[in-house]
Coordinates of C-alpha atoms in Angstrom, one line a residue:
Chain O
M189 CA 83.5 145.6 99.0
S190 CA 85.3 148.0 101.0
G191 CA 85.2 146.8 104.5
R192 CA 83.6 143.5 103.9
R193 CA 85.2 140.2 105.4
V194 CA 85.9 136.8 103.9
A195 CA 83.2 135.3 106.8
D196 CA 80.3 137.7 105.3
L197 CA 80.5 135.9 102.0
G198 CA 79.6 132.5 101.4
E199 CA 82.2 129.8 99.8
F200 CA 80.6 129.7 96.3
E201 CA 80.9 133.5 96.2
L202 CA 84.3 133.6 97.2
I203 CA 85.4 131.0 95.0
D204 CA 83.7 133.0 92.1
L205 CA 86.0 135.8 93.1
I206 CA 88.9 133.5 92.1
T207 CA 87.6 131.9 89.2
A208 CA 85.5 134.5 87.5
G209 CA 86.8 134.7 84.0
L210 CA 89.6 132.4 83.9
G211 CA 91.1 131.5 80.6
R212 CA 92.0 128.0 80.1
G213 CA 94.9 126.4 78.2
E214 CA 94.8 124.2 75.2
Q215 CA 96.0 121.3 77.4
V216 CA 93.1 121.8 80.1
V217 CA 90.2 119.1 79.1
L218 CA 88.4 120.2 82.6
G219 CA 88.9 123.3 84.4
A220 CA 87.7 124.2 88.2
G221 CA 84.2 123.5 89.1
D222 CA 84.0 119.6 89.2
D223 CA 85.5 116.8 91.7
A224 CA 88.9 117.3 89.8
A225 CA 90.3 119.1 87.0
V226 CA 91.3 117.4 83.8
L227 CA 94.9 117.8 81.8
R228 CA 96.2 115.9 78.4
L229 CA 99.6 116.1 78.7
R230 CA 102.2 115.1 75.8
G231 CA 104.4 113.1 78.2
D232 CA 105.2 112.2 81.6
L233 CA 103.7 114.6 84.7
A234 CA 106.1 116.3 86.6
V235 CA 104.4 117.5 90.0
S236 CA 105.3 119.4 92.5
T237 CA 103.8 121.4 95.5
D238 CA 104.8 124.6 97.5
T239 CA 103.2 126.0 100.8
M240 CA 103.7 129.6 101.9
V241 CA 102.7 130.8 105.5
E242 CA 101.7 134.2 106.6
N243 CA 104.7 135.6 109.1
V244 CA 107.1 132.6 108.0
H245 CA 107.4 133.1 104.2
F246 CA 105.6 136.5 103.8
R247 CA 104.3 139.5 105.9
R248 CA 101.2 141.3 105.0
D249 CA 102.9 144.8 106.2
W250 CA 105.8 144.0 103.3
S251 CA 103.8 142.7 100.4
S252 CA 100.3 143.4 98.8
A253 CA 98.0 140.5 98.4
H254 CA 98.9 140.5 94.7
D255 CA 102.4 140.2 95.2
V256 CA 101.5 137.3 97.6
G257 CA 99.5 135.6 95.2
R258 CA 102.5 135.9 92.2
K259 CA 105.0 134.6 94.3
S260 CA 103.1 131.6 95.3
V261 CA 102.6 130.4 91.7
A262 CA 105.9 131.4 90.7
A263 CA 108.1 129.5 93.5
C264 CA 105.8 126.5 92.6
V265 CA 106.1 126.7 89.0
A266 CA 110.0 127.3 89.3
D267 CA 110.1 123.8 90.2
A268 CA 108.4 122.3 87.2
E269 CA 111.3 124.3 85.3
A270 CA 113.9 122.9 87.3
M271 CA 113.0 119.1 85.9
G272 CA 112.9 120.8 82.4
A273 CA 109.2 120.1 82.3
T274 CA 106.6 122.9 81.0
G275 CA 103.9 124.0 83.9
V276 CA 100.2 123.1 82.6
G277 CA 98.0 123.9 85.5
V278 CA 98.2 125.0 88.8
V279 CA 95.9 123.9 91.9
V280 CA 95.9 126.7 94.7
S281 CA 94.8 125.8 98.3
L282 CA 94.2 128.8 100.5
S283 CA 93.1 129.1 104.2
V284 CA 92.3 132.2 105.7
P285 CA 90.7 133.7 108.7
G286 CA 87.4 135.0 108.5
E287 CA 88.0 138.0 109.4
L288 CA 90.3 138.8 106.6
E289 CA 89.0 141.8 104.4
V290 CA 87.7 140.5 101.2
E291 CA 89.8 142.8 99.2
W292 CA 93.1 141.2 100.2
F293 CA 91.3 138.1 99.2
S294 CA 90.3 139.1 95.8
D295 CA 93.6 141.1 95.1
F296 CA 95.5 137.6 95.9
A297 CA 93.3 136.2 93.6
A298 CA 94.0 138.7 90.9
G299 CA 97.8 138.2 91.7
V300 CA 97.5 134.2 91.3
R301 CA 95.6 134.6 87.9
A302 CA 98.5 137.1 86.9
E303 CA 101.5 134.9 87.7
C304 CA 99.5 132.1 86.0
D305 CA 99.6 134.4 82.7
N306 CA 103.3 135.2 83.1
A307 CA 104.1 131.4 83.6
G308 CA 101.7 130.3 80.7
V309 CA 100.0 127.9 83.2
S310 CA 96.0 127.6 83.8
L311 CA 94.2 127.8 87.3
V312 CA 92.4 124.5 87.2
G313 CA 91.4 124.1 90.9
G314 CA 91.9 124.3 94.1
D315 CA 90.2 124.3 97.8
L316 CA 89.2 127.2 100.3
T317 CA 88.9 126.6 104.0
R318 CA 89.1 128.7 107.0
A319 CA 92.4 128.7 109.4
E320 CA 94.1 131.2 111.9
Q321 CA 96.6 132.2 109.5
I322 CA 96.7 132.5 105.7
V323 CA 98.6 129.5 104.4
I324 CA 98.8 129.1 100.5
T325 CA 99.4 125.6 98.8
V326 CA 100.3 125.7 95.5
T327 CA 100.6 122.4 93.3
V328 CA 102.0 122.3 89.9
L329 CA 101.2 120.2 87.3
A330 CA 103.9 120.2 84.2
D331 CA 104.5 118.3 80.8
L332 CA 107.6 116.7 80.0
A333 CA 106.6 116.3 76.6
G334 CA 108.4 113.2 75.8
R335 CA 112.0 114.2 77.3
E336 CA 113.4 112.8 80.4
P337 CA 113.3 114.8 83.6
L338 CA 116.5 117.0 84.4
R339 CA 117.5 115.6 87.7
R340 CA 120.1 116.7 90.3
A341 CA 122.0 113.7 89.8
G342 CA 123.7 113.6 86.3
A343 CA 126.5 116.6 86.5
Q344 CA 129.6 115.2 85.2
P345 CA 133.3 116.3 85.5
G346 CA 134.1 118.7 83.1
D347 CA 130.8 120.2 82.6
D348 CA 130.4 123.9 82.7
V349 CA 128.0 125.2 85.4
A350 CA 125.7 128.2 84.5
F351 CA 122.7 129.8 85.6
C352 CA 119.8 131.6 84.0
G353 CA 117.5 134.2 86.2
R354 CA 118.7 136.6 89.1
L355 CA 120.7 135.7 92.0
G356 CA 120.9 137.6 95.2
W357 CA 118.3 140.1 94.7
A358 CA 115.6 138.8 96.7
A359 CA 118.1 138.3 99.6
A360 CA 118.9 141.9 99.3
G361 CA 115.4 142.9 99.6
L362 CA 115.2 140.9 102.4
A363 CA 118.3 142.3 104.0
V364 CA 116.7 145.9 103.8
L365 CA 113.2 145.0 104.8
S366 CA 114.2 143.2 107.6
R367 CA 115.9 146.3 109.0
G368 CA 113.2 148.7 108.2
F369 CA 113.6 150.2 104.9
R370 CA 111.8 150.2 101.3
S371 CA 114.9 150.8 99.4
P372 CA 116.6 150.2 96.9
R373 CA 113.1 149.4 95.0
A374 CA 114.6 146.7 93.0
V375 CA 115.6 144.6 95.6
V376 CA 112.5 144.9 97.5
V377 CA 110.2 144.3 94.5
A378 CA 112.3 141.5 93.7
Q379 CA 111.5 140.2 97.5
R380 CA 108.1 140.4 97.0
V381 CA 107.8 138.7 93.6
P382 CA 110.5 136.5 92.1
E383 CA 110.8 136.2 88.4
P384 CA 111.7 132.7 87.4
P385 CA 112.9 132.5 83.8
Y386 CA 110.0 130.7 82.7
G387 CA 110.5 128.5 79.5
Q388 CA 114.5 128.0 80.2
G389 CA 114.5 124.5 81.7
V390 CA 113.0 123.3 78.5
V391 CA 115.7 125.3 76.7
A392 CA 118.4 123.9 79.2
A393 CA 116.8 120.5 78.3
Q394 CA 116.8 120.7 74.9
A395 CA 120.5 122.3 74.9
G396 CA 121.5 118.7 76.9
A397 CA 121.8 119.8 80.5
H398 CA 122.7 117.0 82.4
C399 CA 121.4 118.4 85.8
L400 CA 119.1 121.3 86.7
I401 CA 118.0 122.8 89.9
D402 CA 116.0 126.3 90.8
V403 CA 117.9 128.3 93.5
S404 CA 115.4 128.5 96.6
D405 CA 117.6 128.1 99.5
G406 CA 120.6 129.8 98.2
L407 CA 123.2 129.0 95.3
L408 CA 125.5 127.0 97.6
A409 CA 123.2 125.1 99.6
D410 CA 121.3 124.0 96.0
L411 CA 124.4 123.2 94.0
G412 CA 125.4 121.4 97.2
H413 CA 122.5 119.0 96.3
I414 CA 123.9 118.6 92.8
A415 CA 127.3 117.9 94.3
A416 CA 125.7 115.3 96.5
A417 CA 123.2 113.9 94.2
S418 CA 125.9 113.7 91.2
Q419 CA 129.0 112.9 93.4
V420 CA 131.1 115.7 92.0
Q421 CA 132.7 118.7 93.4
I422 CA 131.6 122.1 92.1
D423 CA 133.8 125.0 91.7
L424 CA 132.8 128.7 91.3
D425 CA 134.8 131.4 90.0
S426 CA 133.7 134.4 91.5
S427 CA 134.9 136.6 89.2
R428 CA 132.4 135.2 86.7
F429 CA 129.6 136.8 88.9
E430 CA 128.5 140.4 88.2
I431 CA 127.2 142.3 91.4
A432 CA 124.5 144.7 90.4
E433 CA 124.6 148.3 91.9
P434 CA 121.5 147.7 94.2
Q435 CA 123.2 144.9 95.8
Q436 CA 126.5 146.7 96.2
A437 CA 124.3 149.8 97.8
V438 CA 122.8 147.3 100.2
A439 CA 126.1 145.7 101.3
A440 CA 127.5 149.2 101.7
A441 CA 124.6 150.6 103.6
L442 CA 124.5 147.4 105.8
G443 CA 127.9 147.2 107.0
G444 CA 130.0 146.9 104.1
G445 CA 130.1 143.1 103.6
N446 CA 130.9 141.6 100.5
P447 CA 127.7 141.9 98.4
L448 CA 128.7 138.2 96.7
I449 CA 127.0 136.9 99.8
Y450 CA 123.8 137.7 98.5
Q451 CA 124.1 135.8 95.2
L452 CA 125.6 132.8 96.9
T453 CA 123.4 132.4 99.9
G454 CA 120.5 134.2 99.2
G455 CA 117.5 132.0 97.9
E456 CA 114.0 133.1 96.8
D457 CA 114.8 134.5 93.1
H458 CA 114.2 130.6 91.5
A459 CA 117.2 131.3 89.1
L460 CA 117.5 128.0 87.7
V461 CA 121.2 126.4 88.0
G462 CA 122.6 123.5 86.5
S463 CA 125.6 121.7 84.5
F464 CA 125.9 121.3 80.7
P465 CA 128.6 119.6 78.5
P466 CA 131.0 122.2 77.6
G467 CA 130.5 124.4 75.0
R468 CA 126.6 123.4 75.1
V469 CA 125.4 126.7 77.8
P470 CA 122.7 128.1 75.9
S471 CA 122.6 131.9 74.8
G472 CA 121.2 133.9 78.0
W473 CA 122.8 131.8 80.7
T474 CA 126.0 132.5 82.3
V475 CA 128.9 130.1 83.2
I476 CA 130.1 130.6 86.7
G477 CA 132.0 127.3 87.6
R478 CA 133.1 124.1 86.9
V479 CA 132.2 120.2 87.9
N480 CA 135.1 118.4 88.8
D481 CA 136.3 115.1 90.1
G482 CA 136.3 115.0 93.9
P483 CA 134.5 115.0 97.0
A484 CA 130.6 116.0 96.5
Q485 CA 131.1 119.8 97.8
V486 CA 130.7 123.3 96.5
L487 CA 134.2 125.4 96.3
V488 CA 134.6 129.0 95.4
D489 CA 138.0 129.9 93.6
G490 CA 139.0 126.6 94.9
A491 CA 138.3 126.7 98.3
V492 CA 135.4 126.2 100.7
P493 CA 134.0 129.3 100.9
D494 CA 133.9 131.3 104.1
V495 CA 130.1 131.4 105.2
E496 CA 128.3 129.9 107.7
A497 CA 126.1 126.8 106.7
A498 CA 124.8 128.2 103.3
G499 CA 121.1 128.6 102.5
W500 CA 118.4 130.1 103.8
Q501 CA 118.9 130.0 107.1
H502 CA 120.7 133.4 106.5
F503 CA 118.7 135.4 104.5
G504 CA 115.4 133.5 104.0
P505 CA 112.8 133.6 106.3
A506 CA 112.6 130.9 109.2
R507 CA 110.6 128.2 108.5
Chain U
M267 CA 111.4 110.0 120.7
S268 CA 109.1 110.7 123.4
G269 CA 109.1 114.3 124.4
R270 CA 110.9 115.7 121.4
R271 CA 109.0 118.6 119.4
V272 CA 109.1 119.0 115.8
A273 CA 111.3 122.2 116.4
D274 CA 114.2 120.1 117.7
L275 CA 114.4 118.1 114.4
G276 CA 116.1 119.5 111.0
E277 CA 113.9 119.7 108.1
F278 CA 115.7 116.8 106.6
E279 CA 115.3 114.6 109.7
L280 CA 111.7 115.2 109.7
I281 CA 111.4 114.5 106.0
D282 CA 113.0 111.4 106.5
L283 CA 110.3 110.4 109.0
I284 CA 107.8 110.7 106.3
T285 CA 109.5 109.3 103.2
A286 CA 111.6 106.5 105.2
G287 CA 110.8 103.1 103.2
L288 CA 108.6 104.4 101.0
G289 CA 107.3 102.3 98.4
R290 CA 106.7 103.4 94.6
G291 CA 104.1 102.4 92.1
E292 CA 105.1 101.0 88.6
Q293 CA 103.8 104.4 87.2
V294 CA 106.0 106.3 89.7
V295 CA 109.3 107.6 87.4
L296 CA 110.5 109.6 89.9
G297 CA 109.8 109.9 93.7
A298 CA 110.1 112.5 96.1
G299 CA 113.5 113.9 96.6
D300 CA 113.8 116.1 93.5
D301 CA 112.1 119.4 92.5
A302 CA 109.1 117.5 91.5
A303 CA 108.3 113.7 91.4
V304 CA 107.4 112.0 87.9
L305 CA 104.7 110.1 87.2
R306 CA 103.6 108.2 83.7
L307 CA 100.0 108.0 82.9
R308 CA 98.2 106.0 80.2
G309 CA 95.6 108.7 79.3
D310 CA 94.1 112.2 81.1
L311 CA 95.5 113.1 84.3
A312 CA 92.4 114.3 86.6
V313 CA 93.9 116.0 89.8
S314 CA 92.4 117.4 92.9
T315 CA 93.4 119.0 96.0
D316 CA 91.8 119.2 99.5
T317 CA 92.9 121.1 102.9
M318 CA 91.9 119.9 106.4
V319 CA 92.9 122.8 108.9
E320 CA 93.2 121.7 112.6
N321 CA 90.0 122.6 114.8
V322 CA 87.9 123.1 111.9
H323 CA 88.2 119.8 110.1
F324 CA 89.5 117.9 112.6
R325 CA 90.3 117.9 116.4
R326 CA 93.9 116.4 118.2
D327 CA 91.2 115.5 120.9
W328 CA 88.7 113.4 118.9
S329 CA 91.2 112.1 116.3
S330 CA 94.6 110.2 116.4
A331 CA 97.3 111.8 114.1
H332 CA 97.2 108.1 112.5
D333 CA 93.7 109.0 112.0
V334 CA 94.2 112.3 110.8
G335 CA 96.5 111.3 108.1
R336 CA 94.5 108.6 106.6
K337 CA 91.4 110.8 106.6
S338 CA 93.6 113.4 104.8
V339 CA 94.6 111.0 102.0
A340 CA 91.0 109.1 101.7
A341 CA 89.3 112.5 101.3
C342 CA 91.3 113.6 98.3
V343 CA 91.6 110.6 96.3
A344 CA 88.1 110.0 96.6
D345 CA 87.5 113.1 94.3
A346 CA 89.4 111.2 91.8
E347 CA 87.3 108.3 92.2
A348 CA 84.2 110.6 91.5
M349 CA 86.2 111.0 88.3
G350 CA 86.1 107.9 87.3
A351 CA 89.7 108.0 87.5
T352 CA 92.6 105.8 89.5
G353 CA 94.8 107.7 91.9
V354 CA 98.5 107.1 91.3
G355 CA 100.2 109.4 93.4
V356 CA 99.5 112.2 96.1
V357 CA 101.8 115.1 97.5
V358 CA 101.0 116.2 101.0
S359 CA 102.0 119.5 102.1
L360 CA 102.0 119.7 106.0
S361 CA 102.3 123.1 108.3
V362 CA 103.1 122.3 111.9
P363 CA 103.8 124.2 115.0
G364 CA 107.4 123.8 116.3
E365 CA 106.4 122.7 119.7
L366 CA 104.3 119.9 118.4
E367 CA 105.5 116.2 119.4
V368 CA 107.4 114.4 116.8
E369 CA 105.3 111.6 117.9
W370 CA 102.4 112.9 116.4
F371 CA 104.6 114.1 113.4
S372 CA 105.5 110.4 112.8
D373 CA 102.0 108.7 113.6
F374 CA 100.3 111.0 111.3
A375 CA 103.1 110.2 108.6
A376 CA 102.3 106.5 109.2
G377 CA 98.8 107.3 108.6
V378 CA 99.5 108.9 105.3
R379 CA 101.5 106.0 104.3
A380 CA 98.8 103.6 105.5
E381 CA 95.9 105.0 103.2
C382 CA 98.0 105.4 100.7
D383 CA 98.5 101.8 100.7
N384 CA 94.7 101.4 101.0
A385 CA 94.3 103.4 98.0
G386 CA 96.9 101.9 95.8
V387 CA 98.8 105.4 95.4
S388 CA 102.3 106.3 96.3
L389 CA 103.3 109.4 98.2
V390 CA 105.5 111.4 95.5
G391 CA 106.2 114.4 97.4
G392 CA 105.3 117.5 99.4
D393 CA 106.4 120.5 101.7
L394 CA 106.9 120.7 105.2
T395 CA 106.5 124.6 107.1
R396 CA 106.2 125.9 110.2
A397 CA 102.5 127.4 111.3
E398 CA 100.6 128.4 114.3
Q399 CA 97.9 125.7 113.3
I400 CA 98.2 122.2 111.6
V401 CA 97.3 122.8 108.1
I402 CA 97.6 119.4 105.8
T403 CA 96.8 119.7 101.9
V404 CA 96.9 116.6 99.9
T405 CA 96.6 116.7 95.9
V406 CA 96.1 113.5 94.1
L407 CA 97.2 112.5 90.8
A408 CA 95.0 109.9 89.0
D409 CA 94.8 108.5 85.8
L410 CA 92.0 108.3 83.2
A411 CA 93.7 105.7 81.4
G412 CA 92.0 106.4 77.8
R413 CA 88.7 107.0 79.2
E414 CA 86.5 110.1 79.3
P415 CA 86.2 111.7 83.0
L416 CA 82.7 111.2 84.7
R417 CA 81.5 114.7 85.4
R418 CA 78.6 116.3 87.6
A419 CA 77.0 117.2 84.4
G420 CA 75.3 113.9 82.3
A421 CA 72.5 112.6 84.1
Q422 CA 69.6 111.8 82.3
P423 CA 66.0 111.2 82.7
G424 CA 65.1 107.7 83.2
D425 CA 68.6 107.0 84.9
D426 CA 68.7 104.9 87.9
V427 CA 70.7 107.1 91.1
A428 CA 72.8 104.6 93.1
F429 CA 75.6 104.8 95.5
C430 CA 78.5 102.9 96.8
G431 CA 80.0 103.1 99.9
R432 CA 78.7 104.6 103.3
L433 CA 76.1 107.1 103.9
G434 CA 75.5 108.8 107.3
W435 CA 78.2 106.8 109.7
A436 CA 80.5 110.1 110.0
A437 CA 77.6 112.2 110.5
A438 CA 76.5 110.2 113.4
G439 CA 79.9 109.9 114.6
L440 CA 79.9 113.7 114.7
A441 CA 76.6 113.9 116.2
V442 CA 77.7 111.7 119.6
L443 CA 81.5 113.3 119.6
S444 CA 80.2 116.8 119.5
R445 CA 77.9 115.7 122.7
G446 CA 81.1 114.3 124.3
F447 CA 80.3 110.7 123.7
R448 CA 82.4 108.3 122.2
S449 CA 80.0 105.3 121.6
P450 CA 78.6 103.7 119.4
R451 CA 82.1 103.1 118.4
A452 CA 81.1 102.1 114.9
V453 CA 80.1 105.5 113.9
V454 CA 83.0 107.2 115.9
V455 CA 85.6 105.3 114.0
A456 CA 83.8 106.2 110.5
Q457 CA 84.0 109.9 111.5
R458 CA 87.8 109.5 112.2
V459 CA 88.7 107.5 109.1
P460 CA 86.5 107.5 106.2
E461 CA 86.4 104.3 103.8
P462 CA 85.8 105.7 100.3
P463 CA 85.2 102.6 97.7
Y464 CA 88.1 102.8 96.1
G465 CA 88.4 101.3 92.5
Q466 CA 84.8 101.8 92.4
G467 CA 85.1 104.9 90.6
V468 CA 86.4 103.1 87.6
V469 CA 83.6 100.1 88.0
A470 CA 81.2 102.9 87.5
A471 CA 83.1 104.3 84.3
Q472 CA 82.9 100.8 83.0
A473 CA 79.2 99.8 83.7
G474 CA 78.5 103.3 81.3
A475 CA 77.6 105.9 84.4
H476 CA 76.1 109.0 83.2
C477 CA 77.6 111.4 85.9
L478 CA 79.3 110.6 89.6
I479 CA 80.1 112.7 92.3
D480 CA 81.6 111.9 96.1
V481 CA 79.8 112.5 98.8
S482 CA 81.4 115.3 100.6
D483 CA 79.0 118.0 101.6
G484 CA 75.9 115.6 102.1
L485 CA 73.8 113.5 99.8
L486 CA 71.3 116.2 99.1
A487 CA 73.7 118.8 98.6
D488 CA 76.2 116.6 96.6
L489 CA 73.0 115.5 94.2
G490 CA 72.0 119.1 94.2
H491 CA 75.4 119.5 92.3
I492 CA 74.3 116.7 89.8
A493 CA 71.0 118.2 89.2
A494 CA 72.2 121.8 88.8
A495 CA 74.7 120.6 86.4
S496 CA 73.0 118.0 84.7
Q497 CA 69.9 120.2 84.6
V498 CA 67.6 117.4 86.1
Q499 CA 64.9 116.6 88.5
I500 CA 66.9 113.7 91.0
D501 CA 63.7 111.7 93.1
L502 CA 65.2 109.7 96.0
D503 CA 62.8 106.8 97.4
S504 CA 63.3 106.6 100.8
S505 CA 62.1 103.1 101.3
R506 CA 65.8 102.7 99.2
F507 CA 67.7 103.4 102.3
E508 CA 68.8 101.0 105.0
I509 CA 69.4 102.6 108.4
A510 CA 72.1 100.7 110.2
E511 CA 71.7 99.9 113.7
P512 CA 74.2 102.3 115.3
Q513 CA 72.7 105.3 113.3
Q514 CA 69.5 104.4 114.7
A515 CA 70.6 104.3 118.3
V516 CA 72.5 107.8 117.7
A517 CA 69.3 109.3 116.5
A518 CA 67.2 107.5 119.5
A519 CA 70.0 108.7 122.0
L520 CA 70.1 112.1 120.8
G521 CA 66.5 112.9 120.7
G522 CA 64.6 110.4 118.9
G523 CA 65.0 112.3 115.5
N524 CA 64.7 110.3 111.9
P525 CA 68.0 108.8 111.4
L526 CA 67.7 109.0 107.8
I527 CA 68.7 112.5 108.1
Y528 CA 72.4 111.6 108.6
Q529 CA 72.3 109.6 105.3
L530 CA 70.5 112.6 103.5
T531 CA 72.7 115.3 104.8
G532 CA 75.9 113.9 106.6
G533 CA 78.9 114.1 104.3
E534 CA 82.5 113.2 105.1
D535 CA 82.1 109.5 104.4
H536 CA 83.1 109.9 100.7
A537 CA 80.6 107.2 99.0
L538 CA 80.4 107.5 95.4
V539 CA 77.0 108.6 93.9
G540 CA 75.5 109.1 90.4
S541 CA 73.2 107.8 87.7
F542 CA 73.1 105.2 85.4
P543 CA 71.2 103.9 82.7
P544 CA 68.5 101.5 83.9
G545 CA 69.8 97.9 84.0
R546 CA 73.8 99.0 84.0
V547 CA 74.1 99.6 88.0
P548 CA 76.8 97.6 88.8
S549 CA 76.8 95.0 91.5
G550 CA 77.7 96.4 94.9
W551 CA 75.8 99.7 94.2
T552 CA 72.7 100.7 95.6
V553 CA 69.8 102.3 93.8
I554 CA 68.2 105.1 95.9
G555 CA 66.2 107.0 93.0
R556 CA 65.6 108.2 89.4
V557 CA 66.5 111.2 87.4
N558 CA 63.4 112.7 85.9
D559 CA 63.0 115.3 83.6
G560 CA 61.9 118.7 85.4
P561 CA 63.6 121.5 87.5
A562 CA 66.9 121.2 88.8
Q563 CA 66.4 120.0 92.2
V564 CA 66.4 116.6 94.4
L565 CA 63.2 115.2 95.8
V566 CA 62.7 112.5 98.4
D567 CA 59.5 110.5 97.8
G568 CA 58.5 113.0 95.4
A569 CA 58.3 116.3 97.5
V570 CA 61.0 118.8 98.4
P571 CA 62.6 117.2 101.9
D572 CA 61.8 118.9 104.9
V573 CA 65.4 119.7 106.3
E574 CA 67.6 122.8 106.6
A575 CA 69.6 123.9 103.6
A576 CA 71.0 120.3 103.1
G577 CA 75.0 119.8 103.8
W578 CA 78.0 119.8 105.9
Q579 CA 76.5 123.1 107.6
H580 CA 74.3 120.3 109.6
F581 CA 76.9 117.7 110.8
G582 CA 80.2 118.5 109.3
P583 CA 82.6 121.2 110.7
A584 CA 82.3 124.8 110.4
R585 CA 84.6 125.9 107.4

């Protein structure tokens, strides 16, 4: 199909490129193709939506269509994980220019399907429209299966703060891509496709977590949301963070700053972070700090960290 | 706030403009503000998503921001109605240029909230991003409350075909707007904001409807989906259609064609149309034809209607 443009195909041909051979999870009563999809949940519904815009959240010269498809699903399903819910289905809205290559379109669709498989969710519907710029909105439908949602509020003094997943990899990747480099490969790959710790939201809930959030804006910013919602102070222990070799290499190559900055302020890896009663942190999670009584703020080693306003403004794309 | 641009405000200030004073339905366990919203349903979940793009689905010189907000919610909730489900919540993703006036933004948000009130659904979340063009994606979460979904398949020979809502109003409105006119006002208003017959999807389900769809692409096109999915022939009786005075006026003013064309091929009014066992058509619905054994097609007065390929290509915006 080389050379063909989206405008050359009819709407239904394009939809077939997305839905052909779609699997269907056992909780999907009715998949794509009618006015709405129908899902059967075991408990309350958790729902979240996430939009990615070309040249704002991704660049076609940095990421393949497959990467963009995977990332759009991963970023959204991570929000369901952060409630302690299990993703069941996603609906995907895709707006594209008519001159877009059909190959980009079908690679994107393959990426969406691949990440749905990784996350254990079914693609159950969507919408397809023309626009001047690629805009992708994914909405996740997730099942709390009888459990209470894990909110941002709920952290209690004495709790251990722990995370699961990766911190600072995507930010280090963005730092090198922004300067025109393509290595170290591990961080560049991480920027293109996050690896949320699927299933660990439920693990946290079952372990008795008091609160949970996914790291999308940056660890300090997202823990700041927990501190504000829970009205607690969070104190991180910098000695608990392991700086991976590629992050050290990036920091050294780009000016010798402290590579911890990527882990503290970089988003887009979609790690899960929350607080647990002492002794209840599940295996596979890393304790990085404590919840204290005190003003709602996030400290590092007992002091206000010396970074500018934390979060994606540093290392994430503008939006 | 005259003169201010979206780029002048922070993300959280903008979100406050949308969510300030939001009500919350009794099935909303957790509204906007955490990683996901949580809804408590009584039965299976029906979910559908719908995207509107500036200059493709709406024009800022034809429609106010309030109109666009209302239409984006109405068009999406109509898909839930078409399954026989009751809308519970919506999430709204909005992508806008940084130079957009804050006034447009807040009027849009007011329109979204107003139509949510009309439809009896709660706004429970969303996403806000920058883009070159306004792109709106609404996803509706609806409750089947123990009922089976009303699919497109299911029409049976002998059924009465009936609709509820309005046909051809938005198409007549688009016809005059496209030629630079702003009257008759009734059809122009209908083009700007549809009035789906909220609650009638459940009424149809309780009456024993065999199938249901909402008219978004045009009556012939959408009944064509039912005919194909149900493998039946549908025969419409043109004498059953009432042509409203403004539609006659538009047809006369624009060249004297048959005004029935607006009702047969115009979408965007989001009427509901389906088939019922004889004698089971609920009050408030209008019988317009019959389901027959035969090839999967839609006839008018026993013959293939003499219009080009039916649907939005005629009267809807390009997409």
